[in-house]
C-alpha positions as a Markdown table, in Angstrom:
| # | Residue | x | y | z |
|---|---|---|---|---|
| 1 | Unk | -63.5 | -44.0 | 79.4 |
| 2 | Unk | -66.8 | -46.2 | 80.2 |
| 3 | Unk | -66.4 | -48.4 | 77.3 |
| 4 | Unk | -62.8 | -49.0 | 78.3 |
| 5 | Unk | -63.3 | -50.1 | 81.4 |
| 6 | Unk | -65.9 | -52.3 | 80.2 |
| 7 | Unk | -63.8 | -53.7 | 78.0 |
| 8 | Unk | -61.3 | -54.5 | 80.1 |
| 9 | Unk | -63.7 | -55.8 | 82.9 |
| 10 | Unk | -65.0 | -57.8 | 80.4 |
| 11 | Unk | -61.7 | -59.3 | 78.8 |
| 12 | Unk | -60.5 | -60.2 | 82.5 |
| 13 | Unk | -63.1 | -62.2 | 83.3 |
| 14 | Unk | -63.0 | -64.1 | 79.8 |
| 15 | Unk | -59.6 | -64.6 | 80.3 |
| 16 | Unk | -60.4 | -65.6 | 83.9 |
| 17 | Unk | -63.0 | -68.1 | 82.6 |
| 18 | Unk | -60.3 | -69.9 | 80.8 |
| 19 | Unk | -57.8 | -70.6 | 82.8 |
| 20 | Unk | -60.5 | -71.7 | 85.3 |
| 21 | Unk | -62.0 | -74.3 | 82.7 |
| 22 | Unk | -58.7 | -75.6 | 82.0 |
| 23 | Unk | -57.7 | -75.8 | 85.3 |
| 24 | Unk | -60.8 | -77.8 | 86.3 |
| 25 | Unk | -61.0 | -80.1 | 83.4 |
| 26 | Unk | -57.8 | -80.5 | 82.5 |
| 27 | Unk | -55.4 | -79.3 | 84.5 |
| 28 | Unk | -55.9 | -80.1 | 88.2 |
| 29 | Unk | -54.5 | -83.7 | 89.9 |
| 30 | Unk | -57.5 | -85.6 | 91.2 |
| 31 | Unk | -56.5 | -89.2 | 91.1 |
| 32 | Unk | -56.0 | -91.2 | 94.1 |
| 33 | Unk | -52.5 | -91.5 | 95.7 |
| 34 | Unk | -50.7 | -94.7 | 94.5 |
| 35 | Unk | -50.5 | -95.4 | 98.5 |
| 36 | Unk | -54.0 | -95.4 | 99.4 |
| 37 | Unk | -55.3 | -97.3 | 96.0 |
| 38 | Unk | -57.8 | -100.5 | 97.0 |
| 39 | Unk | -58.3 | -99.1 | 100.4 |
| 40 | Unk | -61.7 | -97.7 | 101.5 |
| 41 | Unk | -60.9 | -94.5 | 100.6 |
| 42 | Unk | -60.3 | -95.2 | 96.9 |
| 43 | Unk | -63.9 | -95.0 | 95.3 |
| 44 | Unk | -62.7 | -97.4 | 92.9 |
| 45 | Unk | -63.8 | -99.9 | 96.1 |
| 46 | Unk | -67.2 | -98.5 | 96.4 |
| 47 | Unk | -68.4 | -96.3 | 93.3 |
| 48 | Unk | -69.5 | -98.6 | 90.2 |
| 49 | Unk | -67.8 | -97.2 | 86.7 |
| 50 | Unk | -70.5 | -95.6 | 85.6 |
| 51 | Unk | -71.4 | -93.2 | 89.7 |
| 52 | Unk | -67.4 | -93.1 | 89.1 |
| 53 | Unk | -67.8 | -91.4 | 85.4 |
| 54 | Unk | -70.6 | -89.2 | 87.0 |
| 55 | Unk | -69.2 | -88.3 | 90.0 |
| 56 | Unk | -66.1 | -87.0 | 87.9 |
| 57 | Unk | -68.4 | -85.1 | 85.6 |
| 58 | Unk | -70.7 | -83.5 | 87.7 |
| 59 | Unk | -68.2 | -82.4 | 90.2 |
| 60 | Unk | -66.2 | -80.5 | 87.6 |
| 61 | Unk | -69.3 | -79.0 | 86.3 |
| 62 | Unk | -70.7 | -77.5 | 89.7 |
| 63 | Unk | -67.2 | -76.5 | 90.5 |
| 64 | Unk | -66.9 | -74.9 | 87.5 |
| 65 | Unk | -70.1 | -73.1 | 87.8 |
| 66 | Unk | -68.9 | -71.7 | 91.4 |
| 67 | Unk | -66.0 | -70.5 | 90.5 |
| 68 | Unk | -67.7 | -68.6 | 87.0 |
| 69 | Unk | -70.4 | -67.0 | 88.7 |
| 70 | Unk | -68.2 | -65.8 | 92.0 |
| 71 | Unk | -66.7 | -62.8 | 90.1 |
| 72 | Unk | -69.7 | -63.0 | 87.6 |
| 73 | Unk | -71.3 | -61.3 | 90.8 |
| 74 | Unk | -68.6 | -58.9 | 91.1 |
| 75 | Unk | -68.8 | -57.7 | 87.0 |
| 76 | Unk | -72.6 | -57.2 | 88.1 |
| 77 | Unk | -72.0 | -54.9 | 91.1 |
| 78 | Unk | -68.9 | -52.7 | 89.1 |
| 79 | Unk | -71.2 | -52.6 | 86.3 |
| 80 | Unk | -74.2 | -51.1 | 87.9 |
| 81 | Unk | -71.8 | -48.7 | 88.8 |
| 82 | Unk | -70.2 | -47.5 | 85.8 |
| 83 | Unk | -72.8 | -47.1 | 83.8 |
| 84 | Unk | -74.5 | -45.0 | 86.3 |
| 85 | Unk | -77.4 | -47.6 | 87.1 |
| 86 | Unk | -77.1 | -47.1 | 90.4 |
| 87 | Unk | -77.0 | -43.2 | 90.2 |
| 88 | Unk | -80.6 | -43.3 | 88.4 |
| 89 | Unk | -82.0 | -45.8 | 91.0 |
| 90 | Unk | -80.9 | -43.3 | 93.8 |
| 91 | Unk | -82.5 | -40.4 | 91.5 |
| 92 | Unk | -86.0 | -42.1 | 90.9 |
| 93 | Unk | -86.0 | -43.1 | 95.0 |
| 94 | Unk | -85.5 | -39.5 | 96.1 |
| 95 | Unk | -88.2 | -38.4 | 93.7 |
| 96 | Unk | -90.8 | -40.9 | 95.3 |
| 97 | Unk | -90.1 | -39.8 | 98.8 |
| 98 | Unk | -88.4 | -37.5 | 101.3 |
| 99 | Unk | -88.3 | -40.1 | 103.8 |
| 100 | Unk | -84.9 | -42.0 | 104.2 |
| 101 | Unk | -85.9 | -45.3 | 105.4 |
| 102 | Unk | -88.6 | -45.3 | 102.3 |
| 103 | Unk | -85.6 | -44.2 | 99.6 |
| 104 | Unk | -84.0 | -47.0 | 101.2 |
| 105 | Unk | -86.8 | -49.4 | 100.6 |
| 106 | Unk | -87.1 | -48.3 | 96.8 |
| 107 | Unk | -83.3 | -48.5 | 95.7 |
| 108 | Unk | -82.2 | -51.6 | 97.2 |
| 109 | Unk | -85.7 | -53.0 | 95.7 |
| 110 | Unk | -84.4 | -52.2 | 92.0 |
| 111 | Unk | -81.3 | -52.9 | 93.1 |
| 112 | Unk | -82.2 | -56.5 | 94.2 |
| 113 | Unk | -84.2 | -57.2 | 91.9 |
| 114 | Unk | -81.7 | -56.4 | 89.2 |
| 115 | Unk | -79.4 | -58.7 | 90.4 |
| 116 | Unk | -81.6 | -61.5 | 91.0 |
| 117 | Unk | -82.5 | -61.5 | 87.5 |
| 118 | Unk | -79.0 | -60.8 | 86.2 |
| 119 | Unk | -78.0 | -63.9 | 88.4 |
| 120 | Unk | -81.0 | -65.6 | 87.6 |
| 121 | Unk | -79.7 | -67.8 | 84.7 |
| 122 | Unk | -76.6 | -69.0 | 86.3 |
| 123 | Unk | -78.9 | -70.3 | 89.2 |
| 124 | Unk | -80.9 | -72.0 | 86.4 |
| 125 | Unk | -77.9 | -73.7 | 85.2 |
| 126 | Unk | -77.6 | -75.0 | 88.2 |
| 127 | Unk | -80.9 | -76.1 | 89.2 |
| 128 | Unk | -81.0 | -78.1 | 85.6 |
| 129 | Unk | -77.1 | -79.4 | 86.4 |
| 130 | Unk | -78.5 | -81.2 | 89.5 |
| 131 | Unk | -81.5 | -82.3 | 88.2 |
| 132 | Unk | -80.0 | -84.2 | 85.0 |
| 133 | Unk | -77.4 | -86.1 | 87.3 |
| 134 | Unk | -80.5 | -86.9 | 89.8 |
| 135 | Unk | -79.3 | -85.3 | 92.4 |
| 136 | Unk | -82.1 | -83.2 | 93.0 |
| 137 | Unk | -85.7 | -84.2 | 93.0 |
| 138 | Unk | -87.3 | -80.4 | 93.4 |
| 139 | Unk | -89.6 | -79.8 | 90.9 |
| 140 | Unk | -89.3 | -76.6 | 89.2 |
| 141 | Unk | -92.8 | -74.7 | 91.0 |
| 142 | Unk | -90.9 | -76.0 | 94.3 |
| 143 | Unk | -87.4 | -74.4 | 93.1 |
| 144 | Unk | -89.1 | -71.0 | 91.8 |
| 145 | Unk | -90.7 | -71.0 | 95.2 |
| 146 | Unk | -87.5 | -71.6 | 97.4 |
| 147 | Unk | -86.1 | -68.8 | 95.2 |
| 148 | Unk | -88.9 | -66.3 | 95.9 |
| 149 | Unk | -88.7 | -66.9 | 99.8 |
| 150 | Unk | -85.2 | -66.8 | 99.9 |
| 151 | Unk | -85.0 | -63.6 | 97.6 |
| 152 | Unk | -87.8 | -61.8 | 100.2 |
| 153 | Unk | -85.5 | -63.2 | 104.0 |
| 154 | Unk | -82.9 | -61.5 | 102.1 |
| 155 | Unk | -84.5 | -58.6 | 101.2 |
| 156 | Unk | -86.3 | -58.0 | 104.7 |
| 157 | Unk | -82.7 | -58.9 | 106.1 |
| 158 | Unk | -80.6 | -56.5 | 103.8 |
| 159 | Unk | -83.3 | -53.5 | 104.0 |
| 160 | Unk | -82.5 | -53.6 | 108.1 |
| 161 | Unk | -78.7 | -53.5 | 107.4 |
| 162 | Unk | -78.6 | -51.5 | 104.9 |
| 163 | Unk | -80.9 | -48.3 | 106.5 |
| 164 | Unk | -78.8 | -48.8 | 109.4 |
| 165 | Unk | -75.8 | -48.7 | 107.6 |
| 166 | Unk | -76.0 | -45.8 | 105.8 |
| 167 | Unk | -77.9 | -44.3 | 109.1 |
| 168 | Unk | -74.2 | -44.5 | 110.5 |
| 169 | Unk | -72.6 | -43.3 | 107.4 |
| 170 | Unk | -74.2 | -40.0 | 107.8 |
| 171 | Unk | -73.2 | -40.2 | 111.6 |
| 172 | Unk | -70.1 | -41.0 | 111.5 |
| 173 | Unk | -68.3 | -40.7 | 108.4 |
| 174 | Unk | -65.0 | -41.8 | 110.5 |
| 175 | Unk | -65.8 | -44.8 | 112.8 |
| 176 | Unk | -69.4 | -46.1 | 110.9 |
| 177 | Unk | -67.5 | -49.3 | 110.9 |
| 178 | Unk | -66.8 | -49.2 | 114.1 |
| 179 | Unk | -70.1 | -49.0 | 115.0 |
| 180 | Unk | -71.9 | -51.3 | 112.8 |
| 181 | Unk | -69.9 | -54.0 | 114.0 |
| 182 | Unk | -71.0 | -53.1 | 117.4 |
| 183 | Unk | -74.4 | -53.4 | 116.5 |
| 184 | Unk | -74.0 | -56.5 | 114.2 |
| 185 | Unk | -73.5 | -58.6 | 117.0 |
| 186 | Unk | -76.9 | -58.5 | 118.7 |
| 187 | Unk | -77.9 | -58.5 | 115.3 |
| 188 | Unk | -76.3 | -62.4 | 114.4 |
| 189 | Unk | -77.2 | -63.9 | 117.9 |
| 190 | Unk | -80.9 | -62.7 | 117.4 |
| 191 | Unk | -80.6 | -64.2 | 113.8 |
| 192 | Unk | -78.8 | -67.6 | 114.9 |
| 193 | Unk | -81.4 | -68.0 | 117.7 |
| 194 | Unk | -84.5 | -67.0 | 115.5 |
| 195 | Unk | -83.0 | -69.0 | 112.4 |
| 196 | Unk | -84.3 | -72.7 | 113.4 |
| 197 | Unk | -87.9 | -71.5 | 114.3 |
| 198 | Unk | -88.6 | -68.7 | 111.9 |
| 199 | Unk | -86.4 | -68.9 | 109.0 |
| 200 | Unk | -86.0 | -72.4 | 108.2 |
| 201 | Unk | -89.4 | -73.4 | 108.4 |
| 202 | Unk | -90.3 | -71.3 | 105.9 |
| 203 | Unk | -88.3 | -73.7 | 103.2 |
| 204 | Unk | -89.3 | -77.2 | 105.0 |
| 205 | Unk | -91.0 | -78.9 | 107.7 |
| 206 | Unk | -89.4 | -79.9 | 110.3 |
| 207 | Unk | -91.3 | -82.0 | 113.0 |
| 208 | Unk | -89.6 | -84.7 | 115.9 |
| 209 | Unk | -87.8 | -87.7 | 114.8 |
| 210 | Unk | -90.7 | -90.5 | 113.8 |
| 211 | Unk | -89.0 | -93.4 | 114.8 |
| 212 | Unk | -88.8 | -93.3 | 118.5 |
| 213 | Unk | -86.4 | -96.6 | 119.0 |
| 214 | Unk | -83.8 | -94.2 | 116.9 |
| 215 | Unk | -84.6 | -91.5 | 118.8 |
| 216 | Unk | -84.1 | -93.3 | 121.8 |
| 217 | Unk | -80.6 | -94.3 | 120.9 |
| 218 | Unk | -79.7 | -90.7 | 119.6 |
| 219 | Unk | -80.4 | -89.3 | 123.2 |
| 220 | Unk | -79.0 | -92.1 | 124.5 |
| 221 | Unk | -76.0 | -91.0 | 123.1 |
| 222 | Unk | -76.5 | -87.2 | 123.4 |
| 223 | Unk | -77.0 | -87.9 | 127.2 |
| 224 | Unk | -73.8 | -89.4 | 127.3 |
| 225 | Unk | -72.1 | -86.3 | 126.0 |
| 226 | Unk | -74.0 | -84.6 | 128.5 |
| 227 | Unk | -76.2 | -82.6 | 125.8 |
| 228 | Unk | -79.4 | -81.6 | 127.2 |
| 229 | Unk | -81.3 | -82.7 | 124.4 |
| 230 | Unk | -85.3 | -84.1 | 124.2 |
| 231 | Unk | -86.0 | -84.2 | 120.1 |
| 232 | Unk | -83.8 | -84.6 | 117.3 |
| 233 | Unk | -85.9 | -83.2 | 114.5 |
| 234 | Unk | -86.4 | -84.6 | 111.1 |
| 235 | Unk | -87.0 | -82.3 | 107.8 |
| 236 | Unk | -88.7 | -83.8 | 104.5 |
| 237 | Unk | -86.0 | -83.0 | 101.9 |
| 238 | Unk | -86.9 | -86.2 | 99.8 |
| 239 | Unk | -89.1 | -83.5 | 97.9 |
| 240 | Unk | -86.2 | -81.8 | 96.9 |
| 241 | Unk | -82.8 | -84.1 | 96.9 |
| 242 | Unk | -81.4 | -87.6 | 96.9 |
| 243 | Unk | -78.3 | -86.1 | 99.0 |
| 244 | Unk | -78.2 | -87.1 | 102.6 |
| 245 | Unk | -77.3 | -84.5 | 105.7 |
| 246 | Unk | -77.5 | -83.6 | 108.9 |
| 247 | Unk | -76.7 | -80.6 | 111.1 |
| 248 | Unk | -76.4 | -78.4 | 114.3 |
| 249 | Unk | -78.5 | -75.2 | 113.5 |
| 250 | Unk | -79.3 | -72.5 | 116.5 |
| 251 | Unk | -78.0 | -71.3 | 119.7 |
| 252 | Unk | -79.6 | -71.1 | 123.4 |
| 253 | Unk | -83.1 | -73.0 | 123.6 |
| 254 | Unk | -83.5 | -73.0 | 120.0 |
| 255 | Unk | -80.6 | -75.5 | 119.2 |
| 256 | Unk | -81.1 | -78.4 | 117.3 |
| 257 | Unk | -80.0 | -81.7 | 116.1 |
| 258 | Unk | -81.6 | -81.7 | 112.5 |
| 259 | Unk | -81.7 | -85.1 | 110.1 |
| 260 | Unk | -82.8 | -85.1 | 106.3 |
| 261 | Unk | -85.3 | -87.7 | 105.8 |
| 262 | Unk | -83.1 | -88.8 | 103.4 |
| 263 | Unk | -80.1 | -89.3 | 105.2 |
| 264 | Unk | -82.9 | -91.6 | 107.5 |
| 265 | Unk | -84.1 | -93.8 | 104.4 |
| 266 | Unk | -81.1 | -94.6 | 102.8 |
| 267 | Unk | -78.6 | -94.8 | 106.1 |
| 268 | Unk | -78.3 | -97.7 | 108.4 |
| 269 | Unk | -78.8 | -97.2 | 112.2 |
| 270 | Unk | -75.6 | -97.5 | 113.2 |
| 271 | Unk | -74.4 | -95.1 | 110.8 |
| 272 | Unk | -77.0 | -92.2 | 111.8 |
| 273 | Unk | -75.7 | -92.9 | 115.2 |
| 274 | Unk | -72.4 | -92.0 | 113.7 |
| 275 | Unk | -73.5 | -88.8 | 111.8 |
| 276 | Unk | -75.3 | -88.2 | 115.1 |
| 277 | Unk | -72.0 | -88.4 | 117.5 |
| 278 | Unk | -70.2 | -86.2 | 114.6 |
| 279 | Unk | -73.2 | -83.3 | 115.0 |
| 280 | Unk | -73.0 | -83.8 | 118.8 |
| 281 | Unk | -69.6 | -82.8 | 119.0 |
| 282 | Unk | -70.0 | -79.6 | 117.3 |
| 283 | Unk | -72.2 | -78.9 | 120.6 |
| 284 | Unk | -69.6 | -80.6 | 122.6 |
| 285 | Unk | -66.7 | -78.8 | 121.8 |
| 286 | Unk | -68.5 | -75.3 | 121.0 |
| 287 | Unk | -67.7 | -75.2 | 117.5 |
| 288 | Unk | -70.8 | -73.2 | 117.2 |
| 289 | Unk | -69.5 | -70.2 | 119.6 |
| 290 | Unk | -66.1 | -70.6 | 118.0 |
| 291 | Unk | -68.1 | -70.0 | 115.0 |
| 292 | Unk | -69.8 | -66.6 | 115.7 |
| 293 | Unk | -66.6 | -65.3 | 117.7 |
| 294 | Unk | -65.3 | -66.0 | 114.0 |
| 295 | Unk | -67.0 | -64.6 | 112.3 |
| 296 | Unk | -67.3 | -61.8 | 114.4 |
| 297 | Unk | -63.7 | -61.3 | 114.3 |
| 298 | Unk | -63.8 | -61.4 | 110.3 |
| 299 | Unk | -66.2 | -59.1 | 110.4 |
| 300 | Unk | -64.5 | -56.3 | 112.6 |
| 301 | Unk | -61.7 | -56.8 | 110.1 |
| 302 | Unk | -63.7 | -56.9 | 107.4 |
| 303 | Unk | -66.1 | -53.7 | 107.9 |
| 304 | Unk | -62.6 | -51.5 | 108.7 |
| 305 | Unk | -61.0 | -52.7 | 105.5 |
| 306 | Unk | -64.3 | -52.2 | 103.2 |
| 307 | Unk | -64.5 | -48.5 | 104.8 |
| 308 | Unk | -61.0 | -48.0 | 104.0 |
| 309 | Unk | -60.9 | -49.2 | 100.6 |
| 310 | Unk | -63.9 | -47.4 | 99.4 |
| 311 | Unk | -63.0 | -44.1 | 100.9 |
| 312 | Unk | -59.8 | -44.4 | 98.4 |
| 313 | Unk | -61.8 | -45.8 | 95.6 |
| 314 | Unk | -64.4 | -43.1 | 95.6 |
| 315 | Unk | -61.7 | -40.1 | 95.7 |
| 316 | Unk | -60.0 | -41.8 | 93.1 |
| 317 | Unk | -62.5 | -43.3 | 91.0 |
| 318 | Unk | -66.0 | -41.5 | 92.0 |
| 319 | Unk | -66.6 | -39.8 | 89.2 |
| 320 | Unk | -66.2 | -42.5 | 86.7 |
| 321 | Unk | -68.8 | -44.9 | 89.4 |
| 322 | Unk | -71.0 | -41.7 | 89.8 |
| 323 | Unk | -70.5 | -42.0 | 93.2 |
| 324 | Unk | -69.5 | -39.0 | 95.3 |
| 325 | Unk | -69.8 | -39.5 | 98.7 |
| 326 | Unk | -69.5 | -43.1 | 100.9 |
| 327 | Unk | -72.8 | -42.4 | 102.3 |
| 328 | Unk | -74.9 | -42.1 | 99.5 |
| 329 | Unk | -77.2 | -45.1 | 98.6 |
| 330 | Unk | -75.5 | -45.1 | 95.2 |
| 331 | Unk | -72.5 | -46.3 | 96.8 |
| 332 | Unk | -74.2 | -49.8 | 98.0 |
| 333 | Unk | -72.7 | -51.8 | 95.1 |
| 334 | Unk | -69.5 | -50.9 | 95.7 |
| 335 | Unk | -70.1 | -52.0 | 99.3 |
| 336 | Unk | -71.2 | -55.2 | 98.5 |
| 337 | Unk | -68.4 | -55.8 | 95.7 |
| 338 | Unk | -65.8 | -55.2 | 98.8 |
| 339 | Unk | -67.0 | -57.1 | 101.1 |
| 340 | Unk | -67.5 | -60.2 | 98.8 |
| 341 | Unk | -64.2 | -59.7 | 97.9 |
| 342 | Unk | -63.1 | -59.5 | 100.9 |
| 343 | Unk | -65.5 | -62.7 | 102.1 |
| 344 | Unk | -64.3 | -64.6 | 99.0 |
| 345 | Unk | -60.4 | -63.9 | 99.5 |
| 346 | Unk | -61.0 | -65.0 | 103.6 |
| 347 | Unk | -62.7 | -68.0 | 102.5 |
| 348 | Unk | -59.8 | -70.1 | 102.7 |
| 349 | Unk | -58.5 | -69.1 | 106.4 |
| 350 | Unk | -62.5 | -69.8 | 107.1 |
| 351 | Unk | -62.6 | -73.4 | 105.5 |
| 352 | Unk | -59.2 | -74.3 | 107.2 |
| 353 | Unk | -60.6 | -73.8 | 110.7 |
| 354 | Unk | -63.4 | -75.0 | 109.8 |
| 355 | Unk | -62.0 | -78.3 | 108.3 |
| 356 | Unk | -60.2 | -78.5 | 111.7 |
| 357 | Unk | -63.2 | -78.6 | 113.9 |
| 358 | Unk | -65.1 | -81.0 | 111.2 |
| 359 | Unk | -62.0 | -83.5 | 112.2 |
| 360 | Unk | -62.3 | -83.0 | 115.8 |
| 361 | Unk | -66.0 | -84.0 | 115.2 |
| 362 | Unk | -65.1 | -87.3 | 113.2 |
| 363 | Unk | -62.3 | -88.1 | 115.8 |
| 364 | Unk | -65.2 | -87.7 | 118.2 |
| 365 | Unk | -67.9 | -90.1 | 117.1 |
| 366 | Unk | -65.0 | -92.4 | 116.2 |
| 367 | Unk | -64.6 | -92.2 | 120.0 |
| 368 | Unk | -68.0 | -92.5 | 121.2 |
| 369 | Unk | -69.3 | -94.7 | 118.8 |
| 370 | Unk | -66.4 | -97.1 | 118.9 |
| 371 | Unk | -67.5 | -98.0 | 115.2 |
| 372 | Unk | -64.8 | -97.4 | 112.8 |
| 373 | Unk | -67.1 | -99.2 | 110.2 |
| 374 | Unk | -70.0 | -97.7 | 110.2 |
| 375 | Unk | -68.2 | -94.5 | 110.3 |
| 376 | Unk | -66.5 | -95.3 | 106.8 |
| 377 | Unk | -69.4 | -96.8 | 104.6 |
| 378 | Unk | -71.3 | -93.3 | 105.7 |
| 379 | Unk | -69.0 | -91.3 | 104.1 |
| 380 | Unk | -69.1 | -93.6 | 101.1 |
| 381 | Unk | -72.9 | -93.5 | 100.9 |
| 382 | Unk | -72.2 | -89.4 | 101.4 |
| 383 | Unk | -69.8 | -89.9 | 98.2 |
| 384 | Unk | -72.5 | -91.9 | 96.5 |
| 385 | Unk | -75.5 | -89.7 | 96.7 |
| 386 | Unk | -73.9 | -86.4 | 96.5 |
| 387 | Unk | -71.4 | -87.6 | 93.5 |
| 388 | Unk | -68.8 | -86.0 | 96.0 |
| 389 | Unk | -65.0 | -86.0 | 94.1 |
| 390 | Unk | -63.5 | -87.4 | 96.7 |
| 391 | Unk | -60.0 | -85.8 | 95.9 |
| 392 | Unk | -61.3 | -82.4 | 94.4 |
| 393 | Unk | -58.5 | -79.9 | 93.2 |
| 394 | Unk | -56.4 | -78.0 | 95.3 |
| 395 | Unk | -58.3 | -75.0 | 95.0 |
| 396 | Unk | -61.2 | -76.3 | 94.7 |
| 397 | Unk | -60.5 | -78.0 | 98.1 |
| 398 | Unk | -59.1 | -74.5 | 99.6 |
| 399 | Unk | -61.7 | -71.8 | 98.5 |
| 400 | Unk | -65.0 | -74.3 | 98.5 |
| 401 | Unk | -64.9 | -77.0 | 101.4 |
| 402 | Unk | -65.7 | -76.5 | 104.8 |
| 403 | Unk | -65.0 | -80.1 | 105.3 |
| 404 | Unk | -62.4 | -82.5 | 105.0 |
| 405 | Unk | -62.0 | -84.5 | 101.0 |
| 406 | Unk | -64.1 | -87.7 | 101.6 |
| 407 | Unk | -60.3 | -88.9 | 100.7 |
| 408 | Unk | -59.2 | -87.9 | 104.0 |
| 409 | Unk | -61.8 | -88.4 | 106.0 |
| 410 | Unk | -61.9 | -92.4 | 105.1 |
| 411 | Unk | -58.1 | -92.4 | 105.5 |
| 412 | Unk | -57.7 | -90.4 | 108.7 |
| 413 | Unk | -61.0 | -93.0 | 109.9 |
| 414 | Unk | -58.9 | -96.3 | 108.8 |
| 415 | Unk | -56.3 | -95.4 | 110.5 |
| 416 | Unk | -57.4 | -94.2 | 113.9 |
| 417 | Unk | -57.6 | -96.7 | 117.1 |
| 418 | Unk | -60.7 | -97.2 | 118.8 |
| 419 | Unk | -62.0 | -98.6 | 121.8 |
| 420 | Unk | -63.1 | -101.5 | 120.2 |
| 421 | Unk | -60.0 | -102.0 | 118.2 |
């Protein structure tokens, strides 16, 4: 029975694979609309032949990769639990210790560390992609390094949720949803406000803006908008990319403005002072509350469906998982195969609203700015240092961007009034 569900796993995603490769390469419509051809938003206008070729290339290559290892992850989780990996993992922590939170500790070590090496070459792949199309600069000591943090934040993150998780299994066998959704919201406004200060350091340094005339300007304009804001903060990711970004991170006292150094060396004033009207909206307009109601929402939704679905899945199915109960330990990679399906089958609902309020942002600094220019040959340089596709496949566009194509954002910019115009 093992081997053919294995096999079957195993054929779907292959099968999966294929269509997605064909679809990608082959299949999906990316060429520019006959009507907007030799305006800005063409990259024909912009991109030489050869960042053109490349853009095309490495585009299809990262999508590709996304959408492989998404359910790669998911083979991983329904694996561990057919062949009764996590069973033994749950037997060899309850011979170590009596102690819960320390049987905790032990599985979900094993457990992490599985998957971090079962995911570990896809990762790779990735890591080389970017580096061969020069996209990123990070050598790979750095890479390992970023990889080692991030692999203990999420460990020290998970180990919390997870003891109190299963705390409230045990509890509450009926409503532990219910409850860990209560408590997950202290839980992501301590994160969000900790985040800037804590987390992110830990990756990069980030220190004030260097050049005070820009600075100036930037809190010139956040003044204007009313932001109480006295340092926009710059972080050193010329170490690690030639991309360019910038971004609102943190709630309360710990908010902040953040630029890339790269997105300072290879940008012209005028268009940082764009970038910088787009972030200040987000504040503006509260996207980032909108945000955590959001998700907050999803969640409540999410955690309710997840405790439905595995209650039927393990009175159907638990003896072929080796799972008999929800709140045994064992059960912990069936949880998190739910919910990322869950979190992969919301993603588009996410990106739409998302998309919206990225819009609302552009219309903004349009507004404030007055600079319809500058505002365009940004998002061109964005294009040109990221090798953005800038009219990426529909689903592509649905289940990976949380921003508008660079297609529409140019178009929807060329065409909007300003005060200047």
């Amino acid at each position: 029975m093992v081997r053919k569900w294995a096999g079957r796993a195993i054929l779907v995603y292959i099968l999966y694979v294929a269509v997605m490769y064909w679809y990608i390469f082959y299949g999906a419509d990316t060429g520019i609309p006959d009507a907007l051809r030799g305006t800005a938003a063409d990259p024909a206008t912009f991109l030489n032949a050869r960042e053109l070729k490349l853009s095309e290339e490495y585009s299809g290559l990262r999508n590709f990769i996304f959408f492989v290892s998404t359910p790669f992850e998911w083979l991983l989780y329904f694996f561990i639990l057919l062949f009764g990996i996590s069973r033994a993992i749950e037997k060899s922590a309850l011979a170590v210790s009596r102690r819960k939170v320390i049987q905790t500790g032990i599985y979900l070590f094993w457990l992490s560390i599985i998957s971090y090496m079962a995911l570990f070459p896809i990762s790779f792949i990735g890591y080389r992609l970017s580096k061969s199309y020069h996209i990123s600069t990070q050598s790979f000591t750095s890479w390992m390094k970023d990889g080692i943090i991030e692999f203990w934040v999420n460990f020290g993150m998970m180990f919390i949720i997870v003891s109190v998780l299963y705390w409230l299994m045990k509890k509450s066998v009926k409503k532990w949803w219910l409850y860990a959704w209560m408590l997950s919201i202290p839980f992501t406004l301590f994160m969000m406000f900790v985040q800037p200060v804590l987390i992110d350091p830990l990756y990069n340094e980030f220190y004030p803006l260097k050049n005070k005339e820009l600075e100036t300007e930037i809190l010139s304009l956040a003044s204007q908008a009313q932001i109480p804001a006295e340092h926009v903060y710059e972080v050193n990711m010329a170490e690690k990319t030639n991309s360019l970004n910038a971004y609102v991170t943190g709630i309360g006292s710990n908010s902040r403005i953040v630029l890339w150094d790269t997105t300072l060396n290879k940008l012209k004033e005028d268009e940082i002072l764009f970038i910088m009207a787009h972030e200040m909206a987000h504040y503006v307009e509260k996207h980032i509350y909108f945000g955590i109601a959001g998700y907050l929402g999803l969640t409540l939704i999410g955690l309710w469906l997840t405790s439905k679905i595995m209650n039927y899945i393990i009175k159907r199915w638990g003896h072929l998982l080796k799972v008999h109960s929800v709140g045994s330990i064992s059960s912990l990679p069936l949880f998190l195969l739910i919910t990322a399906m869950l979190l992969f089958a919301s993603s588009p609902l996410s990106n739409v609203v998302s998309r919206y309020e990225e819009t609302r942002a552009d219309r903004y600094a349009i507004e404030m700015t007055g600079d319809k220019e500058s505002a365009i040959t940004t998002f061109q340089e964005l294009t040109r240092s990221g090798l953005s596709q800038v009219n990426p496949p529909f689903l592509v566009k649905w289940l990976r961007y949380s921003h508008p194509t660079m297609l529409e954002r140019i178009s929807t910019i060329e065409k909007a009034d300003t005060k200047d115009d």
